[in-house]
Amino acid sequence: MASLWQDVVQAINDKDLKRAEVAVARLLKNDLSEADRARTLIYRARVRLLGLRPDDAMLDIREALAADEHIRQHPYTIEVLADTHFQRFEIASAGFADRQDVIQAQAYYHQIIKEHADYENLGWIYYQLGRIQLVANEPIQAKQSFHQGLFQPSWNKALTAYCYERLAFIAYYEERASREALTLIDKALHTYPADESRTWWIQAHLMRTKILQDVDLDRAIRSARYIVGQASDPAYNKTTLAEALFASAEMYAKSPGYEREAISALQQFLQISRKPVGVDVTWSRAYEMLGDAYFALGQFDQSMSAYQLCLQYNPYHPWEEAIARRIETLSEMKK
């Protein structure tokens, strides 16, 4: 039995969803006591969070509490409860997120900090609390929480990198401290374990590329090219590649002489991205950059078409009048 418990915990720590599901199923086939069944259900709730199924996780938690009410006092149970509420808020469709989930999650994280100061996964608790504080637009408190997370124990091998990445986010977007943000995102990338998900690694590199725009545009362009090359690997999904292509196009758009590179990146982005049904500011921005690049190259017909699509995808564009005048000017040039 002990080996089965170890299998479950190891699979969860490795974020191996399939192996964790199999290990939990094997445990549940045994004749367990009420306390052991409750413990197993809490583990299954954690597994379901790995699969982004917070509602199913909540059902497991409730069943576990019904089987053994004492398990509620264990910090791991409280952590899974908190993570379940927070994930339910994060993945809810726009307009359907329940603010109460965030409030409840925050209360549970504070409970662990207050009642279980020696908890072995306290670093994760501070990290999650910091993320909630960012949602609540409390960057100063969030920064303190992420710093706490750096110096607390955790089972998550990548937690140090996660905390540095969020600190870089705060430095760049809240404090406008680009060079500090660059130092922090570099620390995040240097401390990220090589055997962890490369998807997060690429997202962190995309942030680094964006920060570099304010520090050294040439380095930003090299960084963007590197990430496009990495994201082109078939191991990554098209969404990751699309984000990398869009980021590289933004670099080229700011650099005179790179118009053809910008057009190539944007055409690839539009080709692999799902065409939006209605208003979409990202596609609007893509066509605006295309319009600018085509205009700089003297390809005025393509430029006018791109500007028209820019306004089609975002009729409320903040520079609507300026773009409309460009279209009018190009139309006059054709006559």
mmCIF file of C-alpha atoms in Angstrom:
data_model
loop_
_atom_site.group_PDB
_atom_site.id
_atom_site.type_symbol
_atom_site.label_atom_id
_atom_site.label_comp_id
_atom_site.label_asym_id
_atom_site.label_seq_id
_atom_site.Cartn_x
_atom_site.Cartn_y
_atom_site.Cartn_z
ATOM 1 C CA MET A 1 0.000 0.000 0.000
ATOM 2 C CA ALA A 2 2.815 2.382 0.870
ATOM 3 C CA SER A 3 4.279 2.003 -2.613
ATOM 4 C CA LEU A 4 0.899 2.904 -4.147
ATOM 5 C CA TRP A 5 0.808 6.115 -2.123
ATOM 6 C CA GLN A 6 4.322 6.923 -3.294
ATOM 7 C CA ASP A 7 3.332 6.300 -6.919
ATOM 8 C CA VAL A 8 0.468 8.772 -6.628
ATOM 9 C CA VAL A 9 2.549 11.485 -4.972
ATOM 10 C CA GLN A 10 5.422 11.071 -7.454
ATOM 11 C CA ALA A 11 3.117 11.196 -10.476
ATOM 12 C CA ILE A 12 1.461 14.363 -9.131
ATOM 13 C CA ASN A 13 4.828 16.015 -8.435
ATOM 14 C CA ASP A 14 5.953 15.074 -11.958
ATOM 15 C CA LYS A 15 2.697 16.551 -13.341
ATOM 16 C CA ASP A 16 2.170 13.254 -15.196
ATOM 17 C CA LEU A 17 -1.614 13.288 -15.525
ATOM 18 C CA LYS A 18 -2.106 9.832 -17.042
ATOM 19 C CA ARG A 19 0.230 8.090 -14.600
ATOM 20 C CA ALA A 20 -1.411 9.886 -11.680
ATOM 21 C CA GLU A 21 -4.899 8.854 -12.813
ATOM 22 C CA VAL A 22 -3.823 5.211 -13.070
ATOM 23 C CA ALA A 23 -2.117 5.298 -9.667
ATOM 24 C CA VAL A 24 -5.205 6.778 -7.966
ATOM 25 C CA ALA A 25 -7.493 4.248 -9.661
ATOM 26 C CA ARG A 26 -5.293 1.406 -8.369
ATOM 27 C CA LEU A 27 -5.514 2.797 -4.854
ATOM 28 C CA LEU A 28 -9.300 3.111 -4.951
ATOM 29 C CA LYS A 29 -9.630 -0.567 -5.928
ATOM 30 C CA ASN A 30 -8.318 -1.523 -2.478
ATOM 31 C CA ASP A 31 -10.451 -2.027 0.613
ATOM 32 C CA LEU A 32 -9.612 1.307 2.198
ATOM 33 C CA SER A 33 -10.574 2.720 5.560
ATOM 34 C CA GLU A 34 -12.699 5.852 5.543
ATOM 35 C CA ALA A 35 -9.629 7.951 6.393
ATOM 36 C CA ASP A 36 -7.533 6.387 3.616
ATOM 37 C CA ARG A 37 -10.365 6.739 1.123
ATOM 38 C CA ALA A 38 -10.688 10.422 2.019
ATOM 39 C CA ARG A 39 -6.945 10.864 1.568
ATOM 40 C CA THR A 40 -7.098 9.182 -1.845
ATOM 41 C CA LEU A 41 -9.985 11.381 -2.944
ATOM 42 C CA ILE A 42 -7.996 14.497 -2.036
ATOM 43 C CA TYR A 43 -5.169 13.189 -4.201
ATOM 44 C CA ARG A 44 -7.640 12.533 -7.008
ATOM 45 C CA ALA A 45 -8.869 16.110 -6.652
ATOM 46 C CA ARG A 46 -5.284 17.285 -7.165
ATOM 47 C CA VAL A 47 -5.004 15.052 -10.249
ATOM 48 C CA ARG A 48 -8.179 16.566 -11.649
ATOM 49 C CA LEU A 49 -6.731 20.027 -11.156
ATOM 50 C CA LEU A 50 -3.789 18.923 -13.306
ATOM 51 C CA GLY A 51 -6.390 18.138 -15.960
ATOM 52 C CA LEU A 52 -8.082 21.551 -15.487
ATOM 53 C CA ARG A 53 -11.248 20.002 -14.046
ATOM 54 C CA PRO A 54 -11.895 22.045 -10.893
ATOM 55 C CA ASP A 55 -15.596 21.198 -10.672
ATOM 56 C CA ASP A 56 -14.762 17.480 -10.597
ATOM 57 C CA ALA A 57 -12.038 18.208 -8.062
ATOM 58 C CA MET A 58 -14.573 19.954 -5.842
ATOM 59 C CA LEU A 59 -16.839 16.892 -5.953
ATOM 60 C CA ASP A 60 -13.935 14.720 -4.777
ATOM 61 C CA ILE A 61 -13.120 17.141 -1.969
ATOM 62 C CA ARG A 62 -16.712 17.139 -0.740
ATOM 63 C CA GLU A 63 -16.829 13.342 -0.829
ATOM 64 C CA ALA A 64 -13.538 13.185 1.079
ATOM 65 C CA LEU A 65 -14.806 15.568 3.778
ATOM 66 C CA ALA A 66 -17.960 13.498 4.135
ATOM 67 C CA ALA A 67 -15.871 10.352 4.613
ATOM 68 C CA ASP A 68 -13.473 11.878 7.154
ATOM 69 C CA GLU A 69 -14.164 15.340 8.531
ATOM 70 C CA HIS A 70 -10.756 15.445 10.243
ATOM 71 C CA ILE A 71 -8.961 15.641 6.904
ATOM 72 C CA ARG A 72 -10.225 19.211 6.547
ATOM 73 C CA GLN A 73 -7.600 20.330 9.088
ATOM 74 C CA HIS A 74 -4.680 19.007 7.055
ATOM 75 C CA PRO A 75 -2.808 21.792 5.212
ATOM 76 C CA TYR A 76 -2.666 19.729 2.007
ATOM 77 C CA THR A 77 -6.462 19.490 1.958
ATOM 78 C CA ILE A 78 -6.761 23.234 2.523
ATOM 79 C CA GLU A 79 -4.240 23.835 -0.276
ATOM 80 C CA VAL A 80 -6.191 21.661 -2.721
ATOM 81 C CA LEU A 81 -9.397 23.451 -1.731
ATOM 82 C CA ALA A 82 -7.780 26.838 -2.322
ATOM 83 C CA ASP A 83 -6.277 25.796 -5.654
ATOM 84 C CA THR A 84 -9.625 24.395 -6.762
ATOM 85 C CA HIS A 85 -11.445 27.660 -6.073
ATOM 86 C CA PHE A 86 -8.736 29.705 -7.772
ATOM 87 C CA GLN A 87 -8.564 27.477 -10.838
ATOM 88 C CA ARG A 88 -12.337 27.542 -11.175
ATOM 89 C CA PHE A 89 -12.139 31.336 -11.264
ATOM 90 C CA GLU A 90 -9.222 31.391 -13.741
ATOM 91 C CA ILE A 91 -10.667 29.066 -16.363
ATOM 92 C CA ALA A 92 -14.241 30.360 -16.217
ATOM 93 C CA SER A 93 -15.548 31.840 -19.451
ATOM 94 C CA ALA A 94 -15.499 35.619 -19.711
ATOM 95 C CA GLY A 95 -18.375 37.046 -17.733
ATOM 96 C CA PHE A 96 -18.999 33.825 -15.788
ATOM 97 C CA ALA A 97 -16.144 33.923 -13.269
ATOM 98 C CA ASP A 98 -17.358 33.973 -9.684
ATOM 99 C CA ARG A 99 -15.446 36.507 -7.594
ATOM 100 C CA GLN A 100 -16.370 34.497 -4.520
ATOM 101 C CA ASP A 101 -14.010 31.758 -5.682
ATOM 102 C CA VAL A 102 -11.069 34.165 -5.456
ATOM 103 C CA ILE A 103 -12.159 35.393 -2.029
ATOM 104 C CA GLN A 104 -12.494 31.820 -0.752
ATOM 105 C CA ALA A 105 -9.135 30.765 -2.195
ATOM 106 C CA GLN A 106 -7.397 33.733 -0.609
ATOM 107 C CA ALA A 107 -8.952 32.914 2.771
ATOM 108 C CA TYR A 108 -7.690 29.329 2.568
ATOM 109 C CA TYR A 109 -4.148 30.417 1.632
ATOM 110 C CA HIS A 110 -4.073 32.839 4.570
ATOM 111 C CA GLN A 111 -5.331 30.044 6.831
ATOM 112 C CA ILE A 112 -2.391 27.835 5.880
ATOM 113 C CA ILE A 113 0.113 30.647 6.470
ATOM 114 C CA LYS A 114 -1.417 31.401 9.860
ATOM 115 C CA GLU A 115 -2.012 27.861 11.140
ATOM 116 C CA HIS A 116 0.727 25.835 9.402
ATOM 117 C CA ALA A 117 3.855 27.998 9.346
ATOM 118 C CA ASP A 118 6.042 24.883 8.936
ATOM 119 C CA TYR A 119 4.117 23.478 5.960
ATOM 120 C CA GLU A 120 6.449 21.830 3.451
ATOM 121 C CA ASN A 121 4.773 23.514 0.461
ATOM 122 C CA LEU A 122 4.504 27.016 1.877
ATOM 123 C CA GLY A 123 6.347 28.517 -1.093
ATOM 124 C CA TRP A 124 3.495 27.473 -3.390
ATOM 125 C CA ILE A 125 0.971 29.042 -1.013
ATOM 126 C CA TYR A 126 2.731 32.409 -1.171
ATOM 127 C CA TYR A 127 3.032 32.151 -4.966
ATOM 128 C CA GLN A 128 -0.690 31.480 -5.380
ATOM 129 C CA LEU A 129 -1.519 34.257 -2.938
ATOM 130 C CA GLY A 130 0.622 36.640 -4.992
ATOM 131 C CA ARG A 131 -1.221 35.683 -8.163
ATOM 132 C CA ILE A 132 -4.546 36.421 -6.472
ATOM 133 C CA GLN A 133 -3.221 39.786 -5.303
ATOM 134 C CA LEU A 134 -2.327 40.612 -8.902
ATOM 135 C CA VAL A 135 -5.891 39.741 -9.926
ATOM 136 C CA ALA A 136 -7.072 42.116 -7.208
ATOM 137 C CA ASN A 137 -4.746 44.852 -8.575
ATOM 138 C CA GLU A 138 -2.550 44.800 -5.463
ATOM 139 C CA PRO A 139 0.957 44.727 -7.004
ATOM 140 C CA ILE A 140 2.784 45.831 -3.850
ATOM 141 C CA GLN A 141 1.286 42.988 -1.794
ATOM 142 C CA ALA A 142 1.812 40.575 -4.670
ATOM 143 C CA LYS A 143 5.487 41.506 -4.888
ATOM 144 C CA GLN A 144 5.905 40.772 -1.182
ATOM 145 C CA SER A 145 4.204 37.400 -1.571
ATOM 146 C CA PHE A 146 6.402 36.376 -4.523
ATOM 147 C CA HIS A 147 9.513 37.352 -2.566
ATOM 148 C CA GLN A 148 8.264 35.200 0.324
ATOM 149 C CA GLY A 149 7.683 32.354 -2.107
ATOM 150 C CA LEU A 150 11.351 32.455 -3.153
ATOM 151 C CA PHE A 151 12.519 31.621 0.364
ATOM 152 C CA GLN A 152 9.924 29.082 1.491
ATOM 153 C CA PRO A 153 9.996 25.296 0.950
ATOM 154 C CA SER A 154 8.017 23.797 -1.924
ATOM 155 C CA TRP A 155 7.473 20.518 -3.734
ATOM 156 C CA ASN A 156 7.310 22.364 -7.039
ATOM 157 C CA LYS A 157 10.741 22.285 -8.706
ATOM 158 C CA ALA A 158 9.882 25.255 -10.914
ATOM 159 C CA LEU A 159 8.561 27.521 -8.161
ATOM 160 C CA THR A 160 11.664 29.734 -8.017
ATOM 161 C CA ALA A 161 11.339 30.404 -11.751
ATOM 162 C CA TYR A 162 7.600 31.061 -11.408
ATOM 163 C CA CYS A 163 8.189 33.645 -8.672
ATOM 164 C CA TYR A 164 10.934 35.431 -10.625
ATOM 165 C CA GLU A 165 8.690 35.532 -13.709
ATOM 166 C CA ARG A 166 5.868 37.179 -11.768
ATOM 167 C CA LEU A 167 8.300 39.641 -10.198
ATOM 168 C CA ALA A 168 9.496 40.497 -13.711
ATOM 169 C CA PHE A 169 5.867 41.041 -14.718
ATOM 170 C CA ILE A 170 5.376 43.504 -11.860
ATOM 171 C CA ALA A 171 8.644 45.317 -12.576
ATOM 172 C CA TYR A 172 7.762 45.735 -16.258
ATOM 173 C CA TYR A 173 4.031 46.409 -16.255
ATOM 174 C CA GLU A 174 3.509 48.049 -12.861
ATOM 175 C CA GLU A 175 6.813 49.756 -12.098
ATOM 176 C CA ARG A 176 7.996 50.477 -15.672
ATOM 177 C CA ALA A 177 11.449 49.253 -14.632
ATOM 178 C CA SER A 178 12.542 47.512 -17.829
ATOM 179 C CA ARG A 179 16.122 46.726 -16.863
ATOM 180 C CA GLU A 180 15.100 45.292 -13.505
ATOM 181 C CA ALA A 181 12.415 43.269 -15.276
ATOM 182 C CA LEU A 182 15.029 41.934 -17.704
ATOM 183 C CA THR A 183 17.254 40.821 -14.821
ATOM 184 C CA LEU A 184 14.320 39.084 -13.141
ATOM 185 C CA ILE A 185 13.081 37.289 -16.258
ATOM 186 C CA ASP A 186 16.645 36.107 -16.934
ATOM 187 C CA LYS A 187 16.726 34.661 -13.404
ATOM 188 C CA ALA A 188 13.419 32.934 -14.118
ATOM 189 C CA LEU A 189 14.785 31.320 -17.265
ATOM 190 C CA HIS A 190 18.080 30.336 -15.628
ATOM 191 C CA THR A 191 16.358 28.659 -12.665
ATOM 192 C CA TYR A 192 13.683 26.863 -14.676
ATOM 193 C CA PRO A 193 14.299 23.083 -14.585
ATOM 194 C CA ALA A 194 15.251 21.567 -17.929
ATOM 195 C CA ASP A 195 12.782 18.697 -17.521
ATOM 196 C CA GLU A 196 9.753 20.949 -16.945
ATOM 197 C CA SER A 197 7.206 22.039 -19.569
ATOM 198 C CA ARG A 198 8.783 23.905 -22.474
ATOM 199 C CA THR A 199 5.514 25.751 -23.088
ATOM 200 C CA TRP A 200 6.042 27.872 -19.965
ATOM 201 C CA TRP A 201 9.673 28.376 -20.984
ATOM 202 C CA ILE A 202 8.599 29.801 -24.345
ATOM 203 C CA GLN A 203 6.035 32.078 -22.700
ATOM 204 C CA ALA A 204 8.766 33.402 -20.401
ATOM 205 C CA HIS A 205 11.017 34.014 -23.419
ATOM 206 C CA LEU A 206 8.181 35.913 -25.101
ATOM 207 C CA MET A 207 7.982 38.177 -22.056
ATOM 208 C CA ARG A 208 11.760 38.619 -22.213
ATOM 209 C CA THR A 209 11.464 39.617 -25.878
ATOM 210 C CA LYS A 210 8.812 42.199 -25.019
ATOM 211 C CA ILE A 211 10.948 43.643 -22.218
ATOM 212 C CA LEU A 212 13.946 43.836 -24.552
ATOM 213 C CA GLN A 213 11.982 46.185 -26.813
ATOM 214 C CA ASP A 214 12.560 48.903 -24.229
ATOM 215 C CA VAL A 215 16.192 47.997 -23.599
ATOM 216 C CA ASP A 216 17.811 46.919 -26.877
ATOM 217 C CA LEU A 217 15.714 46.509 -30.030
ATOM 218 C CA ASP A 218 18.406 44.542 -31.878
ATOM 219 C CA ARG A 219 18.536 41.996 -29.050
ATOM 220 C CA ALA A 220 14.746 41.905 -29.029
ATOM 221 C CA ILE A 221 14.708 40.987 -32.723
ATOM 222 C CA ARG A 222 17.288 38.243 -32.193
ATOM 223 C CA SER A 223 15.271 36.949 -29.256
ATOM 224 C CA ALA A 224 12.071 36.934 -31.305
ATOM 225 C CA ARG A 225 13.741 34.989 -34.108
ATOM 226 C CA TYR A 226 15.065 32.472 -31.619
ATOM 227 C CA ILE A 227 11.641 31.897 -30.068
ATOM 228 C CA VAL A 228 9.947 31.487 -33.456
ATOM 229 C CA GLY A 229 12.527 28.839 -34.272
ATOM 230 C CA GLN A 230 11.913 27.053 -30.978
ATOM 231 C CA ALA A 231 8.118 27.302 -31.226
ATOM 232 C CA SER A 232 8.171 25.900 -34.772
ATOM 233 C CA ASP A 233 9.002 22.504 -33.280
ATOM 234 C CA PRO A 234 6.029 20.129 -33.862
ATOM 235 C CA ALA A 235 6.037 19.407 -30.129
ATOM 236 C CA TYR A 236 4.372 22.777 -29.539
ATOM 237 C CA ASN A 237 0.811 23.639 -30.455
ATOM 238 C CA LYS A 238 -0.106 26.253 -33.041
ATOM 239 C CA THR A 239 -1.171 28.753 -30.395
ATOM 240 C CA THR A 240 2.362 28.904 -29.009
ATOM 241 C CA LEU A 241 3.832 29.411 -32.493
ATOM 242 C CA ALA A 242 1.221 32.074 -33.299
ATOM 243 C CA GLU A 243 2.161 34.035 -30.178
ATOM 244 C CA ALA A 244 5.837 33.816 -31.098
ATOM 245 C CA LEU A 245 5.166 34.984 -34.666
ATOM 246 C CA PHE A 246 3.068 37.930 -33.469
ATOM 247 C CA ALA A 247 5.758 38.949 -30.983
ATOM 248 C CA SER A 248 8.419 38.817 -33.698
ATOM 249 C CA ALA A 249 6.219 40.872 -36.046
ATOM 250 C CA GLU A 250 5.923 43.575 -33.387
ATOM 251 C CA MET A 251 9.728 43.702 -33.199
ATOM 252 C CA TYR A 252 10.081 44.054 -36.962
ATOM 253 C CA ALA A 253 7.308 46.654 -37.129
ATOM 254 C CA LYS A 254 9.334 48.935 -34.867
ATOM 255 C CA SER A 255 12.518 48.536 -36.907
ATOM 256 C CA PRO A 256 12.892 50.332 -40.274
ATOM 257 C CA GLY A 257 14.202 47.983 -42.938
ATOM 258 C CA TYR A 258 12.506 44.875 -41.566
ATOM 259 C CA GLU A 259 9.210 45.303 -43.444
ATOM 260 C CA ARG A 260 9.518 42.052 -45.412
ATOM 261 C CA GLU A 261 10.273 40.095 -42.243
ATOM 262 C CA ALA A 262 7.225 41.684 -40.594
ATOM 263 C CA ILE A 263 4.985 40.711 -43.527
ATOM 264 C CA SER A 264 6.287 37.133 -43.523
ATOM 265 C CA ALA A 265 5.715 36.718 -39.777
ATOM 266 C CA LEU A 266 2.236 38.257 -39.928
ATOM 267 C CA GLN A 267 1.174 36.155 -42.891
ATOM 268 C CA GLN A 268 2.240 33.016 -41.038
ATOM 269 C CA PHE A 269 0.427 34.233 -37.908
ATOM 270 C CA LEU A 270 -2.820 34.786 -39.813
ATOM 271 C CA GLN A 271 -2.476 31.469 -41.594
ATOM 272 C CA ILE A 272 -2.133 29.301 -38.472
ATOM 273 C CA SER A 273 -4.455 31.286 -36.174
ATOM 274 C CA ARG A 274 -8.161 30.602 -35.953
ATOM 275 C CA LYS A 275 -10.069 33.275 -37.818
ATOM 276 C CA PRO A 276 -12.199 35.281 -35.345
ATOM 277 C CA VAL A 277 -15.938 35.549 -35.888
ATOM 278 C CA GLY A 278 -16.321 39.156 -34.801
ATOM 279 C CA VAL A 279 -14.218 41.920 -33.264
ATOM 280 C CA ASP A 280 -10.664 40.873 -32.447
ATOM 281 C CA VAL A 281 -8.060 43.459 -31.438
ATOM 282 C CA THR A 282 -5.138 41.105 -32.075
ATOM 283 C CA TRP A 283 -6.126 40.478 -35.690
ATOM 284 C CA SER A 284 -6.851 44.185 -36.071
ATOM 285 C CA ARG A 285 -3.348 44.989 -34.855
ATOM 286 C CA ALA A 286 -1.875 42.346 -37.189
ATOM 287 C CA TYR A 287 -3.530 43.952 -40.206
ATOM 288 C CA GLU A 288 -2.507 47.423 -39.043
ATOM 289 C CA MET A 289 1.140 46.303 -38.966
ATOM 290 C CA LEU A 290 0.689 44.661 -42.365
ATOM 291 C CA GLY A 291 -0.727 47.905 -43.728
ATOM 292 C CA ASP A 292 2.261 49.851 -42.424
ATOM 293 C CA ALA A 293 4.783 47.353 -43.819
ATOM 294 C CA TYR A 294 3.165 47.210 -47.251
ATOM 295 C CA PHE A 295 2.987 51.020 -47.363
ATOM 296 C CA ALA A 296 6.696 51.333 -46.532
ATOM 297 C CA LEU A 297 7.465 48.971 -49.422
ATOM 298 C CA GLY A 298 5.261 50.938 -51.823
ATOM 299 C CA GLN A 299 2.727 48.106 -52.171
ATOM 300 C CA PHE A 300 -0.240 50.418 -51.833
ATOM 301 C CA ASP A 301 -3.066 48.089 -52.924
ATOM 302 C CA GLN A 302 -2.069 45.521 -50.298
ATOM 303 C CA SER A 303 -1.630 48.303 -47.755
ATOM 304 C CA MET A 304 -5.162 49.644 -48.310
ATOM 305 C CA SER A 305 -6.699 46.162 -48.062
ATOM 306 C CA ALA A 306 -4.830 45.523 -44.820
ATOM 307 C CA TYR A 307 -5.978 48.823 -43.287
ATOM 308 C CA GLN A 308 -9.579 48.043 -44.256
ATOM 309 C CA LEU A 309 -9.369 44.674 -42.508
ATOM 310 C CA CYS A 310 -7.776 46.402 -39.521
ATOM 311 C CA LEU A 311 -10.934 48.484 -39.027
ATOM 312 C CA GLN A 312 -13.188 45.548 -39.881
ATOM 313 C CA TYR A 313 -11.777 43.526 -36.977
ATOM 314 C CA ASN A 314 -11.843 46.510 -34.641
ATOM 315 C CA PRO A 315 -14.356 49.231 -35.579
ATOM 316 C CA TYR A 316 -13.523 50.915 -32.251
ATOM 317 C CA HIS A 317 -9.814 51.197 -33.012
ATOM 318 C CA PRO A 318 -8.298 54.087 -30.994
ATOM 319 C CA TRP A 319 -6.680 55.429 -34.193
ATOM 320 C CA GLU A 320 -9.764 54.817 -36.341
ATOM 321 C CA GLU A 321 -9.775 58.301 -37.878
ATOM 322 C CA ALA A 322 -6.063 58.205 -38.743
ATOM 323 C CA ILE A 323 -6.371 54.771 -40.373
ATOM 324 C CA ALA A 324 -9.496 55.850 -42.242
ATOM 325 C CA ARG A 325 -7.550 58.835 -43.626
ATOM 326 C CA ARG A 326 -4.780 56.490 -44.778
ATOM 327 C CA ILE A 327 -7.363 54.385 -46.597
ATOM 328 C CA GLU A 328 -8.849 57.491 -48.187
ATOM 329 C CA THR A 329 -5.409 58.706 -49.285
ATOM 330 C CA LEU A 330 -4.513 55.325 -50.785
ATOM 331 C CA SER A 331 -7.865 55.188 -52.544
ATOM 332 C CA GLU A 332 -7.192 58.603 -54.092
ATOM 333 C CA MET A 333 -3.746 57.434 -55.207
ATOM 334 C CA LYS A 334 -5.353 54.588 -57.204
ATOM 335 C CA LYS A 335 -7.490 56.964 -59.271
#
